[in-house]
Structures are given as C-alpha cells and as structure tokens.
Short mmCIF file of C-alpha atoms and ligand atoms in Angstrom, two decimals:
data_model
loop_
_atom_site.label_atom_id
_atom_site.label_comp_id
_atom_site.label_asym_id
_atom_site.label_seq_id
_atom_site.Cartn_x
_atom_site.Cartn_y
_atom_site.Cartn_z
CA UNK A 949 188.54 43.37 69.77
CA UNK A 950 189.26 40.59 71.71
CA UNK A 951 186.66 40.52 74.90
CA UNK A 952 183.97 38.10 74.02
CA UNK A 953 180.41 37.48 75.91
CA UNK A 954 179.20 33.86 75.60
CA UNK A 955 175.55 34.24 76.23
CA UNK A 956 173.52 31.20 77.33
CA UNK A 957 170.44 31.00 74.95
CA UNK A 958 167.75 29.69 77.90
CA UNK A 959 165.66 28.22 74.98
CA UNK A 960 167.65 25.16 75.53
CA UNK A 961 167.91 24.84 79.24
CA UNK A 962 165.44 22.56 81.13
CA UNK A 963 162.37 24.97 82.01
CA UNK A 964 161.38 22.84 84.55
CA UNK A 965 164.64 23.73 86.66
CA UNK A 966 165.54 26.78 84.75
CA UNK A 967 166.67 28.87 88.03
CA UNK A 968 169.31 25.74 88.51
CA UNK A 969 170.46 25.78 85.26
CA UNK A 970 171.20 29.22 85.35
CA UNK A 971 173.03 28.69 88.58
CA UNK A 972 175.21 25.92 86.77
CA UNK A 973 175.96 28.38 83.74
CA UNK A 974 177.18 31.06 86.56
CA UNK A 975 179.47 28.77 87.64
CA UNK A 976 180.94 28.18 84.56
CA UNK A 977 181.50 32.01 84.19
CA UNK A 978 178.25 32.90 82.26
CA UNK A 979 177.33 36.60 83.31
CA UNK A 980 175.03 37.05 80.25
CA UNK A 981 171.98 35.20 79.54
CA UNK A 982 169.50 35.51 76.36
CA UNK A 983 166.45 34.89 76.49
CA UNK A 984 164.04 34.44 73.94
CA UNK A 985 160.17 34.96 73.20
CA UNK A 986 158.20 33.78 70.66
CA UNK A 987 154.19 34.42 70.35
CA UNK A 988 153.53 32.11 67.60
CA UNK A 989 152.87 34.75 65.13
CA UNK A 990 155.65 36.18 64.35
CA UNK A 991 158.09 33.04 64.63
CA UNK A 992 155.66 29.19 64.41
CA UNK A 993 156.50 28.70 67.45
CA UNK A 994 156.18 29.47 71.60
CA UNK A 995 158.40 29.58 74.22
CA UNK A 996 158.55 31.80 77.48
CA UNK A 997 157.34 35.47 78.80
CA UNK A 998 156.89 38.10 81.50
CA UNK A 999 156.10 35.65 84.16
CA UNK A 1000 159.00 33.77 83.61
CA UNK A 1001 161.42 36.40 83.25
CA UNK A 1002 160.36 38.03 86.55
CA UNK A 1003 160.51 34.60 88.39
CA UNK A 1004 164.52 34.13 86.67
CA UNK A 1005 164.73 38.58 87.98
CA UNK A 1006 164.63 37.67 91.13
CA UNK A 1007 167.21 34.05 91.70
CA UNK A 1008 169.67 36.54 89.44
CA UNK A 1009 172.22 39.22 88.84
CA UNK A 1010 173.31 38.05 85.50
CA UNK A 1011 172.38 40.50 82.67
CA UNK A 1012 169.46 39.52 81.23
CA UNK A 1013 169.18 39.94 77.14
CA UNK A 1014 165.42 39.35 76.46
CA UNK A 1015 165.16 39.09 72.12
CA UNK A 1016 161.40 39.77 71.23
CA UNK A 1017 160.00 37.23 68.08
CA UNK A 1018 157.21 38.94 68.53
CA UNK A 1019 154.71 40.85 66.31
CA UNK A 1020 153.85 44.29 67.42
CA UNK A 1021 156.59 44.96 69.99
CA UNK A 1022 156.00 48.17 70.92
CA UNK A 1023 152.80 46.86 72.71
CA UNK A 1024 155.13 44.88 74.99
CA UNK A 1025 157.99 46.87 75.96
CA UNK A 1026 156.99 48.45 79.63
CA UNK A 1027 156.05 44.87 80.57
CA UNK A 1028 159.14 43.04 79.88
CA UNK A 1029 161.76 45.82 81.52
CA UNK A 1030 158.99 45.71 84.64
CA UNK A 1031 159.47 42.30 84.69
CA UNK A 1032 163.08 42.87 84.83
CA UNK A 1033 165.06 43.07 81.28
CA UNK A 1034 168.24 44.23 81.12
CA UNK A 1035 168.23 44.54 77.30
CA UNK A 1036 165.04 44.73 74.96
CA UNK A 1037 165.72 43.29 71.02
CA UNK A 1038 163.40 43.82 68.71
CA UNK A 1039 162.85 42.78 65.27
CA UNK A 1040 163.39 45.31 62.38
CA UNK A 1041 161.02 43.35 60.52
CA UNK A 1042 158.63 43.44 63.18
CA UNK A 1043 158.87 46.83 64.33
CA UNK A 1044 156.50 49.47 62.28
CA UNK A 1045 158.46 52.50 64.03
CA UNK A 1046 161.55 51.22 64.50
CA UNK A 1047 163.36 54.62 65.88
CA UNK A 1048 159.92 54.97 68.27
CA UNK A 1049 160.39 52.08 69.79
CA UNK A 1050 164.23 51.90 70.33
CA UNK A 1051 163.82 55.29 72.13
CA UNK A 1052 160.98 53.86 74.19
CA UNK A 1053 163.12 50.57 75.04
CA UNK A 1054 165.97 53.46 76.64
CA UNK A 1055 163.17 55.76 78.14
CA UNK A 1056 162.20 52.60 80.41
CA UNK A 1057 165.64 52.03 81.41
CA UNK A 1058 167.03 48.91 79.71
CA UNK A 1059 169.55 48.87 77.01
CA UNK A 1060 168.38 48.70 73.27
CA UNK A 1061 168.65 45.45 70.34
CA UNK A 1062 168.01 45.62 67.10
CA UNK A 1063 167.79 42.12 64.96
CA UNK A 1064 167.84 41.33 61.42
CA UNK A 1065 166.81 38.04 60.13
CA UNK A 1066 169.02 36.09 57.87
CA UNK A 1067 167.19 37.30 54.40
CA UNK A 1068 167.26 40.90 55.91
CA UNK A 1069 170.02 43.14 54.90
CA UNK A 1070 172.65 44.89 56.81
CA UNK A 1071 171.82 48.12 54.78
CA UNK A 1072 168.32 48.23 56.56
CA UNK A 1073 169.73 49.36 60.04
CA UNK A 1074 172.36 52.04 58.76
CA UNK A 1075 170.47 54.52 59.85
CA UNK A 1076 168.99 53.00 63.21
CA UNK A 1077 172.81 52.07 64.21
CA UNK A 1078 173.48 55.46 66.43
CA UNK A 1079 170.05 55.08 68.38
CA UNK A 1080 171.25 50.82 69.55
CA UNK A 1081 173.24 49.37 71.64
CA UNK A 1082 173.59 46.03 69.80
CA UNK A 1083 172.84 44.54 66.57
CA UNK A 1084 171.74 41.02 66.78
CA UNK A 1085 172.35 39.21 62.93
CA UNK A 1086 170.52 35.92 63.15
CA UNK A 1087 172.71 32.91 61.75
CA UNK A 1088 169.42 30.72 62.08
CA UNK A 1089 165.93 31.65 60.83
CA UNK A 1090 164.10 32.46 64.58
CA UNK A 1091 161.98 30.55 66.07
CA UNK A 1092 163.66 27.09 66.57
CA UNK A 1093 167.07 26.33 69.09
CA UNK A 1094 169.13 23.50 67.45
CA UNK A 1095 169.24 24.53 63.81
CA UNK A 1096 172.30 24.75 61.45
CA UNK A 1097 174.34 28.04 61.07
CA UNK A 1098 173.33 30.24 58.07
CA UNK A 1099 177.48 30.16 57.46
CA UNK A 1100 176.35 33.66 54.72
CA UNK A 1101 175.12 35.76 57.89
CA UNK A 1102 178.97 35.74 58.11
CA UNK A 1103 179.33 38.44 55.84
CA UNK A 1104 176.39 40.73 57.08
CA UNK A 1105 178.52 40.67 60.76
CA UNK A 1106 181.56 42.09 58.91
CA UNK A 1107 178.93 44.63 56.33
CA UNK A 1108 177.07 45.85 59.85
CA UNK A 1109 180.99 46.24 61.62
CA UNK A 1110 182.07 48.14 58.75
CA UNK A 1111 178.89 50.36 58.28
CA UNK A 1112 179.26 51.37 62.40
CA UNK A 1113 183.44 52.12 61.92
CA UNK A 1114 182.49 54.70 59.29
CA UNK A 1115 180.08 56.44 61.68
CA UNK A 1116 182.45 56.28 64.96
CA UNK A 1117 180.02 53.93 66.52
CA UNK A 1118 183.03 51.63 68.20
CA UNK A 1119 180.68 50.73 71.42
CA UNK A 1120 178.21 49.01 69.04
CA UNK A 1121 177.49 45.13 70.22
CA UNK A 1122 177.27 42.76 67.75
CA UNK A 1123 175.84 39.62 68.71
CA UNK A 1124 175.44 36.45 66.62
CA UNK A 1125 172.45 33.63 67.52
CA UNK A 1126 171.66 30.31 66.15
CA UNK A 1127 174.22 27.19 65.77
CA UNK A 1128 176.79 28.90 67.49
CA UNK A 1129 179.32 26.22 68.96
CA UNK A 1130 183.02 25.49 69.08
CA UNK A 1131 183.22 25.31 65.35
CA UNK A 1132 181.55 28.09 64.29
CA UNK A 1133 181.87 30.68 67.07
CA UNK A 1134 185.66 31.36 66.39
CA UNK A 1135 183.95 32.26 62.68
CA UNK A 1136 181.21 34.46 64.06
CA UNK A 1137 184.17 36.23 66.25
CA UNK A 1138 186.82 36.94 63.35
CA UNK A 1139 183.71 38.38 61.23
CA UNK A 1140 183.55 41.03 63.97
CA UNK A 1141 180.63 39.20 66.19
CA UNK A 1142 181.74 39.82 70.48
CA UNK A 1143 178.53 38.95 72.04
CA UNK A 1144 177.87 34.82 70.80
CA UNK A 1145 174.75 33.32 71.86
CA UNK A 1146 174.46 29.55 72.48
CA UNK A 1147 171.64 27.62 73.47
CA UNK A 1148 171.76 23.79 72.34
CA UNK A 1149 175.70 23.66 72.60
CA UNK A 1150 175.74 24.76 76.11
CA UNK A 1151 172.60 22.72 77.21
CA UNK A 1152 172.53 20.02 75.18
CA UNK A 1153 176.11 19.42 74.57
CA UNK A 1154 178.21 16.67 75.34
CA UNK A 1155 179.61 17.17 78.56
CA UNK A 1156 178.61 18.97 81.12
CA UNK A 1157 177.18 22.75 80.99
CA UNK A 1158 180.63 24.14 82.67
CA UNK A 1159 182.69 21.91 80.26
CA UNK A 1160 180.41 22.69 77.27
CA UNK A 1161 180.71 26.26 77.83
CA UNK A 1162 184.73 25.98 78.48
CA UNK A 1163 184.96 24.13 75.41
CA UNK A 1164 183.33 27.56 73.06
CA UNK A 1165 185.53 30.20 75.64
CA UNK A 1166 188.08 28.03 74.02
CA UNK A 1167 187.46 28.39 70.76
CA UNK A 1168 187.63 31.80 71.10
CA UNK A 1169 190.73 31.81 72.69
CA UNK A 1170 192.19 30.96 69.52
CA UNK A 1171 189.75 32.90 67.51
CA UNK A 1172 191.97 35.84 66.43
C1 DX5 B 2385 166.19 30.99 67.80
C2 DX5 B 2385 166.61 31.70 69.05
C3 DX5 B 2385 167.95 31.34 69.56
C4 DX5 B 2385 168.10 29.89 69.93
C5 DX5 B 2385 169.45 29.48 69.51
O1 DX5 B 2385 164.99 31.54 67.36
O2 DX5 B 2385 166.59 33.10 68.84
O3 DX5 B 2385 168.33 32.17 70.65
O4 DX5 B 2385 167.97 29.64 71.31
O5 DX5 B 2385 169.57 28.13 69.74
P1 DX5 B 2385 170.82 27.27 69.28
O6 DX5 B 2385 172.02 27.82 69.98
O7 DX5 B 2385 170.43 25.92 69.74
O8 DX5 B 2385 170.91 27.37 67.78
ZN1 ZN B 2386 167.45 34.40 70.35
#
C-alpha cells in the first residue's frame, strides 16, 4: 500500500482562526482533517463540539474525521453527523454496544471508526473489524496534542493489519494519532498505518503549515 492520508489533527490549530487554518492546510494538499472531542470525562481534558464542527461544515469540503473521547457515545451520534461528520470514531472502551453503535454511525450516513487506546489490545476488535471502516490505534494516551509516540502501538498496527488480511477485509483504514511527525510517521506507515494524523507537527512545527506538512508527505515518500 503506498497511498497515504496526512490528516491535520485541528487540536493544534489556532481556534480562534480555525476556518483560516484549515484554508492554509488545503493549500498544502490536506483533504482530510481530524477532529477531536473530549468531554472531560472520558479523557481530563476539553476541547471542541457540535457547534464548532457545523461552523468548520460549512467554510469546507475537506472530509471531516470527528474521533469521539467521549463517555457514552451512542448518546451523541445523530448530533455530530447533523452537524456535518464525515466519519464518526468511537472508543471501544467507551462504547457499551459497540456493534449497536457502529451500525447506528452508518444508518445516519457517515462512515464508521473504531479506536483502541494504547493499553487496549488489537484482539478486542477482531470481531468488530467487518462492521468499520477504520481502525484508529492511538500512539498517545487521548486527551492531550503534543505528547511522545507510544513507539509499542507499532506492533498493534501490524497485529490489527494482519487480523483484517485473514478475513479479506483489504479496504480497512488504519489510522495512527499522537506524535506523528517526520520521524515517526515513515514507522507508523511500514507497520501498515495509511491514514497518519498530525496535530502539533503540522501546527506547531517549525516552518510554516505548507512546509511542515511537505516535510511528513516526505517522509513518507521514502517510507517503503
Ligand atoms: C489526542 C488526540 C490527537 C492529538 C494529536 O488525544 O486524539 O488527535 O491532536 O496531537 P499530536 O499530533 O500533537 O500528538
Ligand atoms: Zn484524535
């Protein structure tokens, strides 16, 4: 596999101009953009919602990737693909009826995510894998942008890869978020990750968001 989606984590970007920053990550090529929520419950800390993702709906195009830290999902899912969600990720360890609420993330019309946390085994979605459209493997514990990559959650990309080529599931997105950057995103990509989330690298970098986000694209370049 060698088509990779760099996804802009907005976490990092400057909320106060967040429809510009978006517009600077286009530019640079981003098509993709994840977006996280966090109620303060499930992950110690708060970020963004419904409101916000329905303002960002409307100034773009871009798929949106919304990735629920939330406790009791299910409660939540009409409102976020109302507000505009072009993919709904939930937590495994959040979810009580995991296979429920997948169906109900399709039945509303956007695509469905599944996420494991870094202490969470691959094992736990084997059967859950032919219901998703993506597997999200944490490489950070959530709740926090900037952290250091869990380098381990390596091997859970490659377990979830190999569980989903035994079952003919060759569509199956695997997306890798927290301290993705130039270093480690050619790592997430050998292990079998092709959708790479980056929030601090791409924001917060050192150059500009265009040359930050050039600089991962060409990482990957050489990644296999
Ligand atoms: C962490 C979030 C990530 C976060 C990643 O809870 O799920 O999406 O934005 O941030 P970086 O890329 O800074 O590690
Ligand atoms: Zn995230």
């Amino acid at each position: 596999m060698a088509d990779y989606v760099l996804a802009p984590s907005l976490l990092a970007a400057d909320f106060s101009r967040l429809g510009e920053e978006v517009r600077l990550a286009e530019e640079a090529g981003a098509r993709w953009f994840h977006f996280d929520v966090m109620d303060g419950h499930y992950v110690p800390n708060i970020s963004i919602g419904i409101p916000v993702l329905r303002s960002l709906r409307a100034v773009t195009e871009s798929f949106l990737d919304v990735h629920l830290m939330i406790d009791n999902p299910d409660q939540l899912l009409a409102s976020f693909a109302e507000a505009g969600a072009d993919m709904i990720t939930i937590h495994q360890e959040a979810s009580t009826h995991l296979h429920r609420d997948v169906h109900e993330i399709r039945r509303l019309g956007p695509t469905a995510g599944v996420a494991i946390n870094p202490s969470t085994p691959a094992e736990t979605l084997s059967e859950i894998l032919p219901f998703v459209n993506l597997v999200l493997v944490m490489t950070v514990n959530p709740g926090f942008g900037g952290q250091a990559f869990i380098r381990s959650a390596l091997r859970k990309v490659e377990r979830i890869r190999a569980i989903a080529a035994e079952r003919g599931l060759t569509d199956l997105h695997v997306q890798v978020d927290g301290g993705i950057d130039p270093e480690t995103a050619p790592d997430a990509a050998r292990a079998g990750a092709d959708v790479l989330v980056a929030g601090s690298s791409i924001f917060r970098g050192p150059g500009t968001i265009k040359e930050n986000y050039d600089a991962i694209q060409r990482s990957l370049s050489v990644a296999v």
